[in-house]
PDB file of C-alpha atoms and ligand atoms in Angstrom:
ATOM      1  CA  UNK A 989     111.053 257.051  -1.112  1.00 94.00           C
ATOM      2  CA  UNK A 990     107.911 257.394   1.016  1.00 98.00           C
ATOM      3  CA  UNK A 991     107.498 261.059   1.917  1.00 98.00           C
ATOM      4  CA  UNK A 992     105.688 261.727   5.186  1.00 98.00           C
ATOM      5  CA  UNK A 993     103.881 264.807   6.448  1.00 98.00           C
ATOM      6  CA  UNK A 994     103.497 264.307  10.213  1.00 98.00           C
ATOM      7  CA  UNK A 995     100.725 266.345  11.847  1.00 98.00           C
ATOM      8  CA  UNK A 996     101.056 267.032  15.561  1.00 98.00           C
ATOM      9  CA  UNK A 997      99.508 269.041  18.392  1.00 98.00           C
ATOM     10  CA  UNK A 998     101.403 268.129  21.548  1.00 97.00           C
ATOM     11  CA  UNK A 999     104.472 266.493  23.053  1.00 97.00           C
ATOM     12  CA  UNK A1000     105.436 264.611  19.903  1.00 98.00           C
ATOM     13  CA  UNK A1001     106.441 261.307  21.507  1.00 98.00           C
ATOM     14  CA  UNK A1002     104.860 259.412  18.604  1.00 98.00           C
ATOM     15  CA  UNK A1003     106.759 261.672  16.181  1.00 98.00           C
ATOM     16  CA  UNK A1004     109.931 260.875  18.116  1.00 98.00           C
ATOM     17  CA  UNK A1005     109.265 257.134  17.801  1.00 98.00           C
ATOM     18  CA  UNK A1006     108.952 257.514  14.016  1.00 98.00           C
ATOM     19  CA  UNK A1007     112.098 259.660  13.790  1.00 98.00           C
ATOM     20  CA  UNK A1008     114.073 257.166  15.925  1.00 98.00           C
ATOM     21  CA  UNK A1009     112.992 254.138  13.890  1.00 98.00           C
ATOM     22  CA  UNK A1010     113.817 255.875  10.599  1.00 98.00           C
ATOM     23  CA  UNK A1011     117.243 256.801  12.021  1.00 97.00           C
ATOM     24  CA  UNK A1012     117.768 253.182  13.151  1.00 98.00           C
ATOM     25  CA  UNK A1013     116.951 251.960   9.625  1.00 97.00           C
ATOM     26  CA  UNK A1014     113.832 250.114  10.807  1.00 97.00           C
ATOM     27  CA  UNK A1015     111.578 251.969   8.348  1.00 97.00           C
ATOM     28  CA  UNK A1016     113.188 251.718   4.897  1.00 95.00           C
ATOM     29  CA  UNK A1017     113.014 254.292   2.114  1.00 97.00           C
ATOM     30  CA  UNK A1018     111.053 256.764   4.193  1.00 98.00           C
ATOM     31  CA  UNK A1019     111.643 260.391   5.112  1.00 98.00           C
ATOM     32  CA  UNK A1020     109.714 262.982   7.101  1.00 98.00           C
ATOM     33  CA  UNK A1021     109.312 265.896   4.671  1.00 98.00           C
ATOM     34  CA  UNK A1022     107.583 268.164   7.193  1.00 98.00           C
ATOM     35  CA  UNK A1023     106.087 268.345  10.684  1.00 98.00           C
ATOM     36  CA  UNK A1024     102.992 270.533  10.859  1.00 98.00           C
ATOM     37  CA  UNK A1025     101.361 271.626  14.117  1.00 98.00           C
ATOM     38  CA  UNK A1026      98.194 273.589  14.865  1.00 98.00           C
ATOM     39  CA  UNK A1027      99.723 274.515  18.250  1.00 98.00           C
ATOM     40  CA  UNK A1028     102.759 276.815  18.253  1.00 97.00           C
ATOM     41  CA  UNK A1029     103.741 275.568  21.724  1.00 98.00           C
ATOM     42  CA  UNK A1030     103.808 271.910  20.735  1.00 98.00           C
ATOM     43  CA  UNK A1031     107.075 270.333  21.904  1.00 98.00           C
ATOM     44  CA  UNK A1032     106.788 268.199  18.784  1.00 98.00           C
ATOM     45  CA  UNK A1033     107.959 271.276  16.827  1.00 98.00           C
ATOM     46  CA  UNK A1034     111.081 271.430  19.005  1.00 98.00           C
ATOM     47  CA  UNK A1035     111.747 267.746  18.345  1.00 98.00           C
ATOM     48  CA  UNK A1036     111.524 268.388  14.591  1.00 98.00           C
ATOM     49  CA  UNK A1037     113.809 271.429  14.762  1.00 98.00           C
ATOM     50  CA  UNK A1038     116.401 269.457  16.786  1.00 98.00           C
ATOM     51  CA  UNK A1039     116.328 266.759  14.095  1.00 98.00           C
ATOM     52  CA  UNK A1040     116.665 269.290  11.272  1.00 98.00           C
ATOM     53  CA  UNK A1041     113.227 268.431   9.906  1.00 98.00           C
ATOM     54  CA  UNK A1042     111.227 271.300   8.326  1.00 98.00           C
ATOM     55  CA  UNK A1043     108.382 272.324  10.626  1.00 98.00           C
ATOM     56  CA  UNK A1044     105.551 274.788  10.428  1.00 98.00           C
ATOM     57  CA  UNK A1045     102.707 275.927  12.652  1.00 98.00           C
ATOM     58  CA  UNK A1046      99.313 276.644  11.117  1.00 98.00           C
ATOM     59  CA  UNK A1047      97.198 277.930  13.969  1.00 97.00           C
ATOM     60  CA  UNK A1048      93.397 278.398  13.784  1.00 96.00           C
ATOM     61  CA  UNK A1049      93.953 281.534  15.905  1.00 96.00           C
ATOM     62  CA  UNK A1050      95.562 283.190  12.866  1.00 97.00           C
ATOM     63  CA  UNK A1051      92.498 282.757  10.644  1.00 98.00           C
ATOM     64  CA  UNK A1052      89.130 284.500  10.462  1.00 97.00           C
ATOM     65  CA  UNK A1053      87.192 281.250  10.170  1.00 97.00           C
ATOM     66  CA  UNK A1054      87.528 277.499  10.507  1.00 96.00           C
ATOM     67  CA  UNK A1055      87.041 277.301   6.734  1.00 97.00           C
ATOM     68  CA  UNK A1056      89.994 279.629   6.115  1.00 97.00           C
ATOM     69  CA  UNK A1057      92.132 277.612   8.563  1.00 97.00           C
ATOM     70  CA  UNK A1058      91.135 274.326   6.908  1.00 97.00           C
ATOM     71  CA  UNK A1059      92.119 275.690   3.483  1.00 97.00           C
ATOM     72  CA  UNK A1060      95.477 276.954   4.779  1.00 97.00           C
ATOM     73  CA  UNK A1061      96.101 273.686   6.646  1.00 97.00           C
ATOM     74  CA  UNK A1062      95.370 271.623   3.529  1.00 97.00           C
ATOM     75  CA  UNK A1063      97.477 273.776   1.217  1.00 97.00           C
ATOM     76  CA  UNK A1064     100.399 273.624   3.670  1.00 98.00           C
ATOM     77  CA  UNK A1065     100.216 269.812   3.697  1.00 98.00           C
ATOM     78  CA  UNK A1066      99.851 269.585  -0.093  1.00 98.00           C
ATOM     79  CA  UNK A1067     102.778 271.960  -0.693  1.00 98.00           C
ATOM     80  CA  UNK A1068     105.144 269.223   0.576  1.00 98.00           C
ATOM     81  CA  UNK A1069     103.598 266.614  -1.759  1.00 98.00           C
ATOM     82  CA  UNK A1070     103.526 263.824   0.857  1.00 98.00           C
ATOM     83  CA  UNK A1071     102.806 260.214  -0.067  1.00 98.00           C
ATOM     84  CA  UNK A1072     101.402 259.603   3.424  1.00 98.00           C
ATOM     85  CA  UNK A1073      99.981 261.963   6.057  1.00 98.00           C
ATOM     86  CA  UNK A1074     100.544 260.732   9.626  1.00 98.00           C
ATOM     87  CA  UNK A1075      98.405 262.083  12.479  1.00 98.00           C
ATOM     88  CA  UNK A1076     100.703 261.671  15.476  1.00 98.00           C
ATOM     89  CA  UNK A1077      98.859 263.119  18.451  1.00 96.00           C
ATOM     90  CA  UNK A1078      97.056 265.546  16.139  1.00 96.00           C
ATOM     91  CA  UNK A1079      93.951 267.106  17.681  1.00 94.00           C
ATOM     92  CA  UNK A1080      92.747 268.922  14.557  1.00 93.00           C
ATOM     93  CA  UNK A1081      89.481 267.663  13.021  1.00 93.00           C
ATOM     94  CA  UNK A1082      90.737 266.700   9.567  1.00 95.00           C
ATOM     95  CA  UNK A1083      88.738 268.629   6.947  1.00 92.00           C
ATOM     96  CA  UNK A1084      86.714 266.571   4.476  1.00 95.00           C
ATOM     97  CA  UNK A1085      88.693 268.203   1.663  1.00 96.00           C
ATOM     98  CA  UNK A1086      91.912 266.721   3.116  1.00 97.00           C
ATOM     99  CA  UNK A1087      90.409 263.241   3.446  1.00 98.00           C
ATOM    100  CA  UNK A1088      89.235 263.510  -0.175  1.00 98.00           C
ATOM    101  CA  UNK A1089      92.675 264.697  -1.319  1.00 98.00           C
ATOM    102  CA  UNK A1090      94.430 261.750   0.383  1.00 98.00           C
ATOM    103  CA  UNK A1091      92.141 258.681   0.138  1.00 96.00           C
ATOM    104  CA  UNK A1092      93.630 255.889   2.275  1.00 97.00           C
ATOM    105  CA  UNK A1093      96.776 257.996   2.600  1.00 98.00           C
ATOM    106  CA  UNK A1094      96.139 259.504   6.031  1.00 98.00           C
ATOM    107  CA  UNK A1095      96.789 257.351   9.117  1.00 98.00           C
ATOM    108  CA  UNK A1096      95.990 258.083  12.751  1.00 98.00           C
ATOM    109  CA  UNK A1097      97.068 256.621  16.097  1.00 98.00           C
ATOM    110  CA  UNK A1098      94.231 256.316  18.600  1.00 98.00           C
ATOM    111  CA  UNK A1099      94.900 255.322  22.237  1.00 98.00           C
ATOM    112  CA  UNK A1100      92.275 252.550  22.533  1.00 98.00           C
ATOM    113  CA  UNK A1101      91.243 249.322  20.826  1.00 98.00           C
ATOM    114  CA  UNK A1102      88.750 250.751  18.316  1.00 98.00           C
ATOM    115  CA  UNK A1103      85.690 250.454  18.322  1.00 98.00           C
ATOM    116  CA  UNK A1104      85.961 250.895  22.089  1.00 98.00           C
ATOM    117  CA  UNK A1105      86.397 254.385  23.553  1.00 98.00           C
ATOM    118  CA  UNK A1106      86.602 256.286  20.287  1.00 98.00           C
ATOM    119  CA  UNK A1107      84.675 258.839  18.282  1.00 96.00           C
ATOM    120  CA  UNK A1108      83.831 262.456  19.034  1.00 94.00           C
ATOM    121  CA  UNK A1109      85.116 263.597  22.420  1.00 94.00           C
ATOM    122  CA  UNK A1110      87.412 260.583  22.916  1.00 96.00           C
ATOM    123  CA  UNK A1111      90.972 261.909  22.772  1.00 95.00           C
ATOM    124  CA  UNK A1112      94.088 262.047  24.967  1.00 95.00           C
ATOM    125  CA  UNK A1113      93.559 261.382  28.687  1.00 97.00           C
ATOM    126  CA  UNK A1114      89.750 261.226  28.309  1.00 98.00           C
ATOM    127  CA  UNK A1115      90.094 257.872  26.533  1.00 98.00           C
ATOM    128  CA  UNK A1116      91.911 256.331  29.506  1.00 98.00           C
ATOM    129  CA  UNK A1117      89.556 257.895  32.043  1.00 98.00           C
ATOM    130  CA  UNK A1118      86.609 256.232  30.287  1.00 98.00           C
ATOM    131  CA  UNK A1119      88.391 252.862  30.048  1.00 98.00           C
ATOM    132  CA  UNK A1120      89.115 252.930  33.808  1.00 98.00           C
ATOM    133  CA  UNK A1121      85.560 254.109  34.565  1.00 98.00           C
ATOM    134  CA  UNK A1122      84.144 251.169  32.564  1.00 98.00           C
ATOM    135  CA  UNK A1123      86.461 248.759  34.324  1.00 98.00           C
ATOM    136  CA  UNK A1124      87.874 247.067  31.212  1.00 98.00           C
ATOM    137  CA  UNK A1125      90.856 244.780  31.908  1.00 98.00           C
ATOM    138  CA  UNK A1126      92.544 245.296  28.557  1.00 98.00           C
ATOM    139  CA  UNK A1127      92.941 248.406  26.453  1.00 98.00           C
ATOM    140  CA  UNK A1128      95.572 249.362  23.875  1.00 98.00           C
ATOM    141  CA  UNK A1129      96.093 251.405  20.714  1.00 98.00           C
ATOM    142  CA  UNK A1130      94.954 251.365  17.096  1.00 98.00           C
ATOM    143  CA  UNK A1131      96.449 252.671  13.874  1.00 98.00           C
ATOM    144  CA  UNK A1132      93.807 253.228  11.210  1.00 98.00           C
ATOM    145  CA  UNK A1133      93.292 254.980   7.913  1.00 98.00           C
ATOM    146  CA  UNK A1134      91.349 258.219   8.221  1.00 98.00           C
ATOM    147  CA  UNK A1135      88.035 258.412   6.401  1.00 97.00           C
ATOM    148  CA  UNK A1136      85.214 260.951   6.608  1.00 96.00           C
ATOM    149  CA  UNK A1137      84.165 259.717  10.051  1.00 96.00           C
ATOM    150  CA  UNK A1138      85.836 260.038  13.465  1.00 95.00           C
ATOM    151  CA  UNK A1139      88.053 257.004  14.200  1.00 97.00           C
ATOM    152  CA  UNK A1140      85.979 254.967  11.702  1.00 97.00           C
ATOM    153  CA  UNK A1141      88.535 254.239   8.976  1.00 98.00           C
ATOM    154  CA  UNK A1142      89.980 250.798   8.103  1.00 98.00           C
ATOM    155  CA  UNK A1143      92.111 249.403  10.936  1.00 98.00           C
ATOM    156  CA  UNK A1144      95.756 248.712  10.089  1.00 98.00           C
ATOM    157  CA  UNK A1145      97.276 247.525  13.396  1.00 98.00           C
ATOM    158  CA  UNK A1146      96.211 247.170  17.015  1.00 98.00           C
ATOM    159  CA  UNK A1147      98.132 246.251  20.151  1.00 98.00           C
ATOM    160  CA  UNK A1148      96.611 245.284  23.506  1.00 98.00           C
ATOM    161  CA  UNK A1149      97.854 246.589  26.856  1.00 98.00           C
ATOM    162  CA  UNK A1150      96.866 245.175  30.270  1.00 98.00           C
ATOM    163  CA  UNK A1151      95.200 247.503  32.767  1.00 98.00           C
ATOM    164  CA  UNK A1152      96.648 247.044  36.254  1.00 98.00           C
ATOM    165  CA  UNK A1153      95.018 247.401  39.673  1.00 97.00           C
ATOM    166  CA  UNK A1154      95.342 251.022  40.843  1.00 98.00           C
ATOM    167  CA  UNK A1155      96.150 252.496  37.434  1.00 98.00           C
ATOM    168  CA  UNK A1156      95.480 256.209  37.136  1.00 98.00           C
ATOM    169  CA  UNK A1157      94.608 257.699  33.714  1.00 98.00           C
ATOM    170  CA  UNK A1158      98.104 259.185  33.526  1.00 98.00           C
ATOM    171  CA  UNK A1159      99.867 255.900  34.380  1.00 98.00           C
ATOM    172  CA  UNK A1160      97.698 254.015  31.896  1.00 98.00           C
ATOM    173  CA  UNK A1161      98.245 256.619  29.144  1.00 98.00           C
ATOM    174  CA  UNK A1162     102.007 256.281  29.508  1.00 98.00           C
ATOM    175  CA  UNK A1163     101.876 252.455  29.425  1.00 98.00           C
ATOM    176  CA  UNK A1164      99.702 252.530  26.288  1.00 98.00           C
ATOM    177  CA  UNK A1165     102.124 254.955  24.635  1.00 98.00           C
ATOM    178  CA  UNK A1166     105.268 252.967  25.546  1.00 98.00           C
ATOM    179  CA  UNK A1167     103.902 249.454  24.965  1.00 98.00           C
ATOM    180  CA  UNK A1168     101.576 250.116  22.043  1.00 98.00           C
ATOM    181  CA  UNK A1169     101.551 253.516  20.296  1.00 98.00           C
ATOM    182  CA  UNK A1170     105.285 253.909  19.888  1.00 98.00           C
ATOM    183  CA  UNK A1171     105.440 250.348  18.475  1.00 98.00           C
ATOM    184  CA  UNK A1172     102.508 250.126  16.085  1.00 98.00           C
ATOM    185  CA  UNK A1173     102.637 253.585  14.485  1.00 98.00           C
ATOM    186  CA  UNK A1174     106.183 253.126  13.117  1.00 98.00           C
ATOM    187  CA  UNK A1175     105.294 249.526  12.222  1.00 98.00           C
ATOM    188  CA  UNK A1176     102.279 250.672  10.205  1.00 98.00           C
ATOM    189  CA  UNK A1177     104.459 253.170   8.320  1.00 98.00           C
ATOM    190  CA  UNK A1178     106.998 250.388   7.610  1.00 98.00           C
ATOM    191  CA  UNK A1179     104.273 248.118   6.230  1.00 98.00           C
ATOM    192  CA  UNK A1180     102.997 250.923   3.981  1.00 98.00           C
ATOM    193  CA  UNK A1181     106.559 251.825   2.881  1.00 97.00           C
ATOM    194  CA  UNK A1182     107.079 248.158   1.927  1.00 96.00           C
ATOM    195  CA  UNK A1183     103.811 248.076   0.001  1.00 96.00           C
ATOM    196  CA  UNK A1184     102.373 245.377   2.256  1.00 97.00           C
ATOM    197  CA  UNK A1185      99.019 247.060   2.941  1.00 96.00           C
ATOM    198  CA  UNK A1186      95.958 247.455   0.777  1.00 95.00           C
ATOM    199  CA  UNK A1187      92.324 248.294   1.510  1.00 96.00           C
ATOM    200  CA  UNK A1188      89.429 246.191   0.183  1.00 96.00           C
ATOM    201  CA  UNK A1189      85.790 246.720   1.170  1.00 95.00           C
ATOM    202  CA  UNK A1190      86.855 249.115   3.955  1.00 95.00           C
ATOM    203  CA  UNK A1191      89.127 246.504   5.512  1.00 97.00           C
ATOM    204  CA  UNK A1192      92.929 246.361   5.492  1.00 98.00           C
ATOM    205  CA  UNK A1193      94.459 243.351   3.766  1.00 96.00           C
ATOM    206  CA  UNK A1194      98.087 242.600   4.637  1.00 93.00           C
ATOM    207  CA  UNK A1195     100.434 240.903   2.206  1.00 89.00           C
ATOM    208  CA  UNK A1196     101.873 238.057   4.246  1.00 76.00           C
ATOM    209  CA  UNK A1197     105.351 238.702   5.623  1.00 57.00           C
ATOM    210  CA  UNK A1198     108.006 236.602   3.886  1.00 55.00           C
ATOM    211  CA  UNK A1199     108.796 233.565   6.041  1.00 52.00           C
TER     212      UNK A1199
HETATM  213  C1  LIG B1352      98.867 260.208  22.555  1.00 77.37           C
HETATM  214  O1  LIG B1352      98.261 259.586  23.654  1.00 77.37           O
HETATM  215  C2  LIG B1352      98.167 259.783  21.291  1.00 77.37           C
HETATM  216  O2  LIG B1352      97.538 258.535  21.384  1.00 77.37           O
HETATM  217  C3  LIG B1352      97.123 260.793  21.118  1.00 77.37           C
HETATM  218  O3  LIG B1352      97.779 262.010  21.478  1.00 77.37           O
HETATM  219  C4  LIG B1352      98.624 261.727  22.609  1.00 77.37           C
HETATM  220  C5  LIG B1352      99.875 262.586  22.539  1.00 77.37           C
HETATM  221  O4  LIG B1352     100.794 262.011  21.716  1.00 77.37           O
HETATM  222  N1  LIG B1352      96.597 260.789  19.763  1.00 77.37           N
HETATM  223  P1  LIG B1352     102.254 262.654  21.383  1.00 77.37           P
HETATM  224  O5  LIG B1352     103.117 262.517  22.620  1.00 77.37           O
HETATM  225  O6  LIG B1352     102.026 264.120  21.034  1.00 77.37           O
HETATM  226  O7  LIG B1352     102.732 261.824  20.257  1.00 77.37           O
END
């Protein structure tokens, strides 16, 4: 059984996509052990509660320092002994100690085709604003392993999404979520659950799907 800790900060639509696909049997031998949010108002926590999934909020506001928060955040994650940590709309900078504790066992969904529009400062709606500003015709989403950098880890899956004339950042964000994020994040978890992913020289190697 692949045990997941899903880290969230906002609406939780990516969490919902994972929950739905587990419920529909599309991700075998996998369970969400806990949903952890840094934001007590995250609707993602409500989604977890409705599904009967343990959830907890670890807020930086409750700690004297970032260091103390990082330690509490890491110990909360470790206490559930996850096999895989999934950042699903998580806006917390993942502490180095957490990356070290889970080498190639933390995955993140980023709303662009990395290496475009990623790195420090590129998150949420800002990513789509920059894509529209640059005038690219295609964008999309990326699932990658988390390493010590920002959006620099080995890429697992990507999916392209067409930008349409007149798109606003909000319209584009929703299309990228529906057509890409909510597809490739559960798919990446399925591939990992089925042992079809390994990392070699900082690149993801996929065991070929059975014909
Ligand atoms: C999504 O656009 C995701 O790409 C980004 O955070 C946003 C919110 O996602 N990382 P969710 O609805 O909280 O899953």
